[in-house]
């Protein structure tokens, strides 16, 4: 039963590295979460416990994958950004996507009881599919994140209005859907305010902005406000690389519900998409 | 905050369908299981509880993915075979790999306490990476499965001998490694028998052959022994497709520790790699 | 000016091998041939000189690439079939597509004057784009070839009718187009016969069937009619491989205008898609 | 003979677009040019007629493909740079590689007699393979071009020395090879100067630097030295796009033998890698 005769089957495996010098986004999405929301009776339009669970799982992913510089999540999706210089798994797409997706899933399932103590998890357990996307430039990556956050806003405004109509206004879901057809943002803001006394801008940030998770080095800032470690020295030696890895492991993992479309977040945290080598990456 | 301005970022996502008329193997592998084995003190050379846990997780994957016709597992790996005609997720590689890997991981983690009641699971939780491989012909797929089962045999014979030397023979791991360098199968069989009174062929099949999980229709055979449903009629109508899906869902999921290199298994279960449409697939 | 500093750019090149055990089709298509037909005043509905030129170029490609077992051409396209076992260029898609397309283009341009002695070729010279497609099974490859030949028939019947209406019937191209809208094959046959006295089935085979080019070993058949070399012995040694290559180089390159949708062609030339190693390829 | 039954084979064709916002390099290489050089007795170390032929073919490619902003060639290779924003052929790799390679090949073969009036071209005609590589950032693209030009220098210095030893020094090729083993640039410069009186820096630029071909707008500069059209206005309307295309077609195609590793060339021709839309591309 020698193995050599069959070994040729290995040649069918495709080598799937993502191109160098691209930011890698691993986005995961809940599979069949519409059904899951109903089954476990998630609150509408947003279930805080469910979002907290998503965020906790994302934080755990960051602590396991030191090359993730930032993650952004909303609803049942999360995007993990690997630095453009990452060499993790030789940048192989399938390894990256499955490793992140399974780490997230494991944490989500195992922590479920904490989030929903009265609703024990039943089979089929929640799972997440995932995919890798390569973004060649910082600006394009920023636009990707803006796209997801704009999507969060659009959906949340719609859902908040829709469920106000249903839960407070007594409309059927069909009636609410009909009523909202063709409305623009200002219409929905107006409906919320005039009919239900809701000022959308006072809604919790976690619902309106989603959640940003990042490896924070803010605490390391020197007393004079200078950033002490955000721009690390050139990493040429192995010792330096080890130090850098240790630094990442030690970094605090911050969760915030802030705007990432504008410049403020990025200007106050320049190291997040900063060069990991201290060298100009060519942009 | 309109989304249209950023929507172009979608174009960076690659469309990754696997080619039609190819058998799709999703193979998952435990990440960092060497460390995990030590941490939870797995028995050597095989930990039956760990294998049972793997097998239970695999069975759950089969029950969730009706297009998986067979799975084969050994050690910390499992290969799931999707029928060459599957249209699941439009055959997209990343969806298939992540969906299977997360379903397996969720089950593995959630069922852990059953398998290891005295060793509560700690972070980082066990995870599995995964990848898709497309095999163009039944024969090549069979060779893939033979490759994995031959690998199981080779590793298990080595490990059984190695750990006998260490645990029964009192050798250090380094000494055992040295002693086994250059030995062939017959040498190891001889060492096992002469030194430790072990007839390798009497070792449990689960260790020597690994585990085959498949959707079994054997019970459906007519009283006269004829196979009644293994070769379903041509599926042209939607009704037929629904019936077929229902039939798959109802099928018993069988776990066996049998040889799949020879012809016997395949001859006695011709429907496993049979045409799902009743049409000749062109081989 | 050392090169080491820039060498990293090599890592951006993608490794693009086509999967093993798949038939590789390189299909080339004339670029901008509608314009070219007008410029050089090609005869309608078919220009025999242009087709002969295509066929001559295809024959040259076969003589240069010994792993091409058959080619099929019609109009301004040609499909070259590489044996499923070919190892040419490590099966890299871009090398295969560009090598075939440039060899075809060179021959087409250089031989132009022979075909069109009164119309010297002007810039931009004719060129062909190309692509590789992998077909996992003989049957699927056969269906691919049937698809192209059925396409030849459909287009030629249409064009023959259309140009009869225009050239013989005096209709404008717009009128002919309108008149043919919604017609089926039998309608077109009827128009040809009743209006223009053309029995479509008597039209030249080259227009109705296209052209099949293959490496023919028919002449090598023994006097008793037995095929002497169509099924070569198992090729394990280098000597054998060299012999095989020599045999291919010596084979006559046959051009025929025959049906390849039915079984006859394939039954009378079993070696064309035969196993190159004498081993069963797994189908 | 309806075509619908076979149409499914189209699904095997892979969709192969290169990712957006990446510079696309199509590099072509002469196939079997070592043999060709001998056959047609190319002069050593450089054959000016052969290089001129390469350059003429490259210029023709630029005139046909308006989205090529620059090409760089040396020896029997040429790299064509498509602007990162090109939408040609929907950025499909196989279409781009084959279209460029066949256009180059056609020109090379058809113009051969002009370059080598006494050596008529024989079969097999010269051909070129090709491949696409995507470069995510201007800096990486610049490094790619530097890599090729540094390669030109290294090879030319070696070849100039080697052939001086053989042709002027009377060494055999084996002796020359041995003598040059382990030498560095300064050694070769010294050998050239002391033994053969050759100051390498006085060798023709075309041999030392290769050839840069680009779409030049230099003549369009206003009288006051201001660049009038290098940074076109934002192209939003179809009219604008047409104008832009026309402008490209009218541009002079310049051939120069200059350094492109340093900044000078790029600073004096900023439009070459400039934004085609006038918008910041995100770098």
PDB file of C-alpha atoms in Angstrom, chain A residues 44-177:
ATOM      1  CA  UNK A  44     -35.799  44.371  15.881  1.00  0.00           C
ATOM      2  CA  UNK A  45     -34.388  46.454  14.265  1.00  0.00           C
ATOM      3  CA  UNK A  46     -31.191  45.634  16.173  1.00  0.00           C
ATOM      4  CA  UNK A  47     -30.360  43.040  18.784  1.00  0.00           C
ATOM      5  CA  UNK A  48     -27.646  44.424  20.979  1.00  0.00           C
ATOM      6  CA  UNK A  49     -26.759  41.013  22.415  1.00  0.00           C
ATOM      7  CA  UNK A  50     -26.200  39.636  18.924  1.00  0.00           C
ATOM      8  CA  UNK A  51     -24.001  42.581  17.925  1.00  0.00           C
ATOM      9  CA  UNK A  52     -21.977  42.302  21.109  1.00  0.00           C
ATOM     10  CA  UNK A  53     -21.451  38.640  20.344  1.00  0.00           C
ATOM     11  CA  UNK A  54     -20.264  39.480  16.811  1.00  0.00           C
ATOM     12  CA  UNK A  55     -17.906  42.097  18.228  1.00  0.00           C
ATOM     13  CA  UNK A  56     -16.486  39.777  20.856  1.00  0.00           C
ATOM     14  CA  UNK A  57     -15.809  37.164  18.196  1.00  0.00           C
ATOM     15  CA  UNK A  58     -14.118  39.783  16.017  1.00  0.00           C
ATOM     16  CA  UNK A  59     -11.902  40.921  18.885  1.00  0.00           C
ATOM     17  CA  UNK A  60     -10.835  37.322  19.435  1.00  0.00           C
ATOM     18  CA  UNK A  61      -9.929  37.022  15.734  1.00  0.00           C
ATOM     19  CA  UNK A  62      -7.733  40.111  16.039  1.00  0.00           C
ATOM     20  CA  UNK A  63      -5.982  38.723  19.058  1.00  0.00           C
ATOM     21  CA  UNK A  64      -5.264  35.492  17.159  1.00  0.00           C
ATOM     22  CA  UNK A  65      -4.176  37.067  13.870  1.00  0.00           C
ATOM     23  CA  UNK A  66      -1.601  39.724  14.571  1.00  0.00           C
ATOM     24  CA  UNK A  67      -1.423  40.815  10.940  1.00  0.00           C
ATOM     25  CA  UNK A  68      -5.021  42.042  11.034  1.00  0.00           C
ATOM     26  CA  UNK A  69      -4.737  45.793  11.449  1.00  0.00           C
ATOM     27  CA  UNK A  70      -8.446  46.589  11.610  1.00  0.00           C
ATOM     28  CA  UNK A  71     -11.841  44.963  11.338  1.00  0.00           C
ATOM     29  CA  UNK A  72     -15.202  46.491  10.591  1.00  0.00           C
ATOM     30  CA  UNK A  73     -18.519  44.850  11.370  1.00  0.00           C
ATOM     31  CA  UNK A  74     -22.229  45.500  11.077  1.00  0.00           C
ATOM     32  CA  UNK A  75     -25.285  43.266  11.101  1.00  0.00           C
ATOM     33  CA  UNK A  76     -24.091  39.670  10.528  1.00  0.00           C
ATOM     34  CA  UNK A  77     -20.948  40.535   8.589  1.00  0.00           C
ATOM     35  CA  UNK A  78     -17.363  41.388   9.501  1.00  0.00           C
ATOM     36  CA  UNK A  79     -14.432  42.497   7.361  1.00  0.00           C
ATOM     37  CA  UNK A  80     -10.899  41.774   8.559  1.00  0.00           C
ATOM     38  CA  UNK A  81      -8.106  43.820   7.016  1.00  0.00           C
ATOM     39  CA  UNK A  82      -4.708  42.169   6.718  1.00  0.00           C
ATOM     40  CA  UNK A  83      -1.816  44.585   6.187  1.00  0.00           C
ATOM     41  CA  UNK A  84      -0.689  44.729   2.563  1.00  0.00           C
ATOM     42  CA  UNK A  85       2.672  43.317   3.597  1.00  0.00           C
ATOM     43  CA  UNK A  86       1.356  40.264   5.429  1.00  0.00           C
ATOM     44  CA  UNK A  87       3.066  36.975   4.618  1.00  0.00           C
ATOM     45  CA  UNK A  88       0.630  34.873   6.661  1.00  0.00           C
ATOM     46  CA  UNK A  89       0.042  31.468   5.047  1.00  0.00           C
ATOM     47  CA  UNK A  90       2.060  32.748   2.073  1.00  0.00           C
ATOM     48  CA  UNK A  91      -1.028  34.883   1.388  1.00  0.00           C
ATOM     49  CA  UNK A  92      -2.956  31.832   0.195  1.00  0.00           C
ATOM     50  CA  UNK A  93      -6.589  32.798  -0.220  1.00  0.00           C
ATOM     51  CA  UNK A  94      -8.199  29.578   0.966  1.00  0.00           C
ATOM     52  CA  UNK A  95      -6.048  29.327   4.093  1.00  0.00           C
ATOM     53  CA  UNK A  96      -6.735  32.939   5.017  1.00  0.00           C
ATOM     54  CA  UNK A  97     -10.494  32.757   4.435  1.00  0.00           C
ATOM     55  CA  UNK A  98     -11.040  29.445   6.221  1.00  0.00           C
ATOM     56  CA  UNK A  99      -8.760  30.236   9.142  1.00  0.00           C
ATOM     57  CA  UNK A 100     -10.473  33.529   9.864  1.00  0.00           C
ATOM     58  CA  UNK A 101     -13.972  32.174   9.274  1.00  0.00           C
ATOM     59  CA  UNK A 102     -13.481  29.143  11.533  1.00  0.00           C
ATOM     60  CA  UNK A 103     -11.878  31.208  14.311  1.00  0.00           C
ATOM     61  CA  UNK A 104     -14.811  33.600  14.196  1.00  0.00           C
ATOM     62  CA  UNK A 105     -17.368  30.802  14.090  1.00  0.00           C
ATOM     63  CA  UNK A 106     -15.801  28.921  16.996  1.00  0.00           C
ATOM     64  CA  UNK A 107     -15.850  32.014  19.185  1.00  0.00           C
ATOM     65  CA  UNK A 108     -19.390  32.946  18.139  1.00  0.00           C
ATOM     66  CA  UNK A 109     -20.782  29.520  18.977  1.00  0.00           C
ATOM     67  CA  UNK A 110     -18.827  28.960  22.179  1.00  0.00           C
ATOM     68  CA  UNK A 111     -19.740  32.381  23.569  1.00  0.00           C
ATOM     69  CA  UNK A 112     -23.381  32.171  22.564  1.00  0.00           C
ATOM     70  CA  UNK A 113     -24.647  31.152  26.008  1.00  0.00           C
ATOM     71  CA  UNK A 114     -23.039  34.247  27.512  1.00  0.00           C
ATOM     72  CA  UNK A 115     -24.930  36.450  25.062  1.00  0.00           C
ATOM     73  CA  UNK A 116     -28.194  34.496  25.096  1.00  0.00           C
ATOM     74  CA  UNK A 117     -28.336  32.714  28.443  1.00  0.00           C
ATOM     75  CA  UNK A 118     -31.971  31.762  27.950  1.00  0.00           C
ATOM     76  CA  UNK A 119     -31.713  30.457  24.382  1.00  0.00           C
ATOM     77  CA  UNK A 120     -29.423  27.452  24.189  1.00  0.00           C
ATOM     78  CA  UNK A 121     -27.892  27.023  20.766  1.00  0.00           C
ATOM     79  CA  UNK A 122     -29.395  24.262  18.639  1.00  0.00           C
ATOM     80  CA  UNK A 123     -28.251  22.534  15.482  1.00  0.00           C
ATOM     81  CA  UNK A 124     -27.485  23.545  12.846  1.00  0.00           C
ATOM     82  CA  UNK A 125     -25.082  25.817  14.700  1.00  0.00           C
ATOM     83  CA  UNK A 126     -24.414  29.305  13.311  1.00  0.00           C
ATOM     84  CA  UNK A 127     -21.697  29.414  10.667  1.00  0.00           C
ATOM     85  CA  UNK A 128     -20.101  32.051   8.455  1.00  0.00           C
ATOM     86  CA  UNK A 129     -18.918  31.929   4.914  1.00  0.00           C
ATOM     87  CA  UNK A 130     -15.905  33.995   3.886  1.00  0.00           C
ATOM     88  CA  UNK A 131     -13.897  35.235   0.984  1.00  0.00           C
ATOM     89  CA  UNK A 132     -10.722  37.194   0.347  1.00  0.00           C
ATOM     90  CA  UNK A 133     -10.563  40.369  -1.696  1.00  0.00           C
ATOM     91  CA  UNK A 134      -7.292  42.092  -2.607  1.00  0.00           C
ATOM     92  CA  UNK A 135      -7.177  45.888  -2.662  1.00  0.00           C
ATOM     93  CA  UNK A 136      -4.171  47.382  -4.403  1.00  0.00           C
ATOM     94  CA  UNK A 137      -4.076  50.788  -2.747  1.00  0.00           C
ATOM     95  CA  UNK A 138      -4.860  52.399   0.579  1.00  0.00           C
ATOM     96  CA  UNK A 139      -7.439  54.651  -1.031  1.00  0.00           C
ATOM     97  CA  UNK A 140      -9.323  51.734  -2.549  1.00  0.00           C
ATOM     98  CA  UNK A 141      -9.263  49.924   0.784  1.00  0.00           C
ATOM     99  CA  UNK A 142     -10.604  53.061   2.478  1.00  0.00           C
ATOM    100  CA  UNK A 143     -13.385  53.157  -0.133  1.00  0.00           C
ATOM    101  CA  UNK A 144     -14.174  49.521   0.626  1.00  0.00           C
ATOM    102  CA  UNK A 145     -14.580  50.350   4.312  1.00  0.00           C
ATOM    103  CA  UNK A 146     -16.634  53.414   3.456  1.00  0.00           C
ATOM    104  CA  UNK A 147     -18.847  51.218   1.300  1.00  0.00           C
ATOM    105  CA  UNK A 148     -19.562  48.886   4.201  1.00  0.00           C
ATOM    106  CA  UNK A 149     -20.204  51.726   6.641  1.00  0.00           C
ATOM    107  CA  UNK A 150     -22.459  53.581   4.206  1.00  0.00           C
ATOM    108  CA  UNK A 151     -24.315  50.294   3.770  1.00  0.00           C
ATOM    109  CA  UNK A 152     -24.714  50.027   7.540  1.00  0.00           C
ATOM    110  CA  UNK A 153     -26.217  53.505   7.673  1.00  0.00           C
ATOM    111  CA  UNK A 154     -28.617  52.924   4.794  1.00  0.00           C
ATOM    112  CA  UNK A 155     -29.864  49.626   6.156  1.00  0.00           C
ATOM    113  CA  UNK A 156     -30.155  50.856   9.710  1.00  0.00           C
ATOM    114  CA  UNK A 157     -32.139  53.946   8.752  1.00  0.00           C
ATOM    115  CA  UNK A 158     -34.478  51.766   6.728  1.00  0.00           C
ATOM    116  CA  UNK A 159     -34.815  49.119   9.415  1.00  0.00           C
ATOM    117  CA  UNK A 160     -35.310  51.630  12.203  1.00  0.00           C
ATOM    118  CA  UNK A 161     -38.120  53.285  10.260  1.00  0.00           C
ATOM    119  CA  UNK A 162     -39.635  50.022   9.111  1.00  0.00           C
ATOM    120  CA  UNK A 163     -39.757  48.464  12.564  1.00  0.00           C
ATOM    121  CA  UNK A 164     -41.037  51.679  14.148  1.00  0.00           C
ATOM    122  CA  UNK A 165     -43.946  51.537  11.712  1.00  0.00           C
ATOM    123  CA  UNK A 166     -44.567  47.897  12.542  1.00  0.00           C
ATOM    124  CA  UNK A 167     -43.878  47.780  16.255  1.00  0.00           C
ATOM    125  CA  UNK A 168     -45.035  51.271  17.242  1.00  0.00           C
ATOM    126  CA  UNK A 169     -47.306  52.190  14.352  1.00  0.00           C
ATOM    127  CA  UNK A 170     -49.119  48.891  14.150  1.00  0.00           C
ATOM    128  CA  UNK A 171     -48.616  48.500  10.405  1.00  0.00           C
ATOM    129  CA  UNK A 172     -48.213  45.059   8.927  1.00  0.00           C
ATOM    130  CA  UNK A 173     -44.789  44.310   7.488  1.00  0.00           C
ATOM    131  CA  UNK A 174     -46.298  44.459   4.014  1.00  0.00           C
ATOM    132  CA  UNK A 175     -47.856  47.842   4.695  1.00  0.00           C
ATOM    133  CA  UNK A 176     -44.604  49.211   6.068  1.00  0.00           C
ATOM    134  CA  UNK A 177     -42.691  47.923   3.070  1.00  0.00           C
TER     135      UNK A 177
END
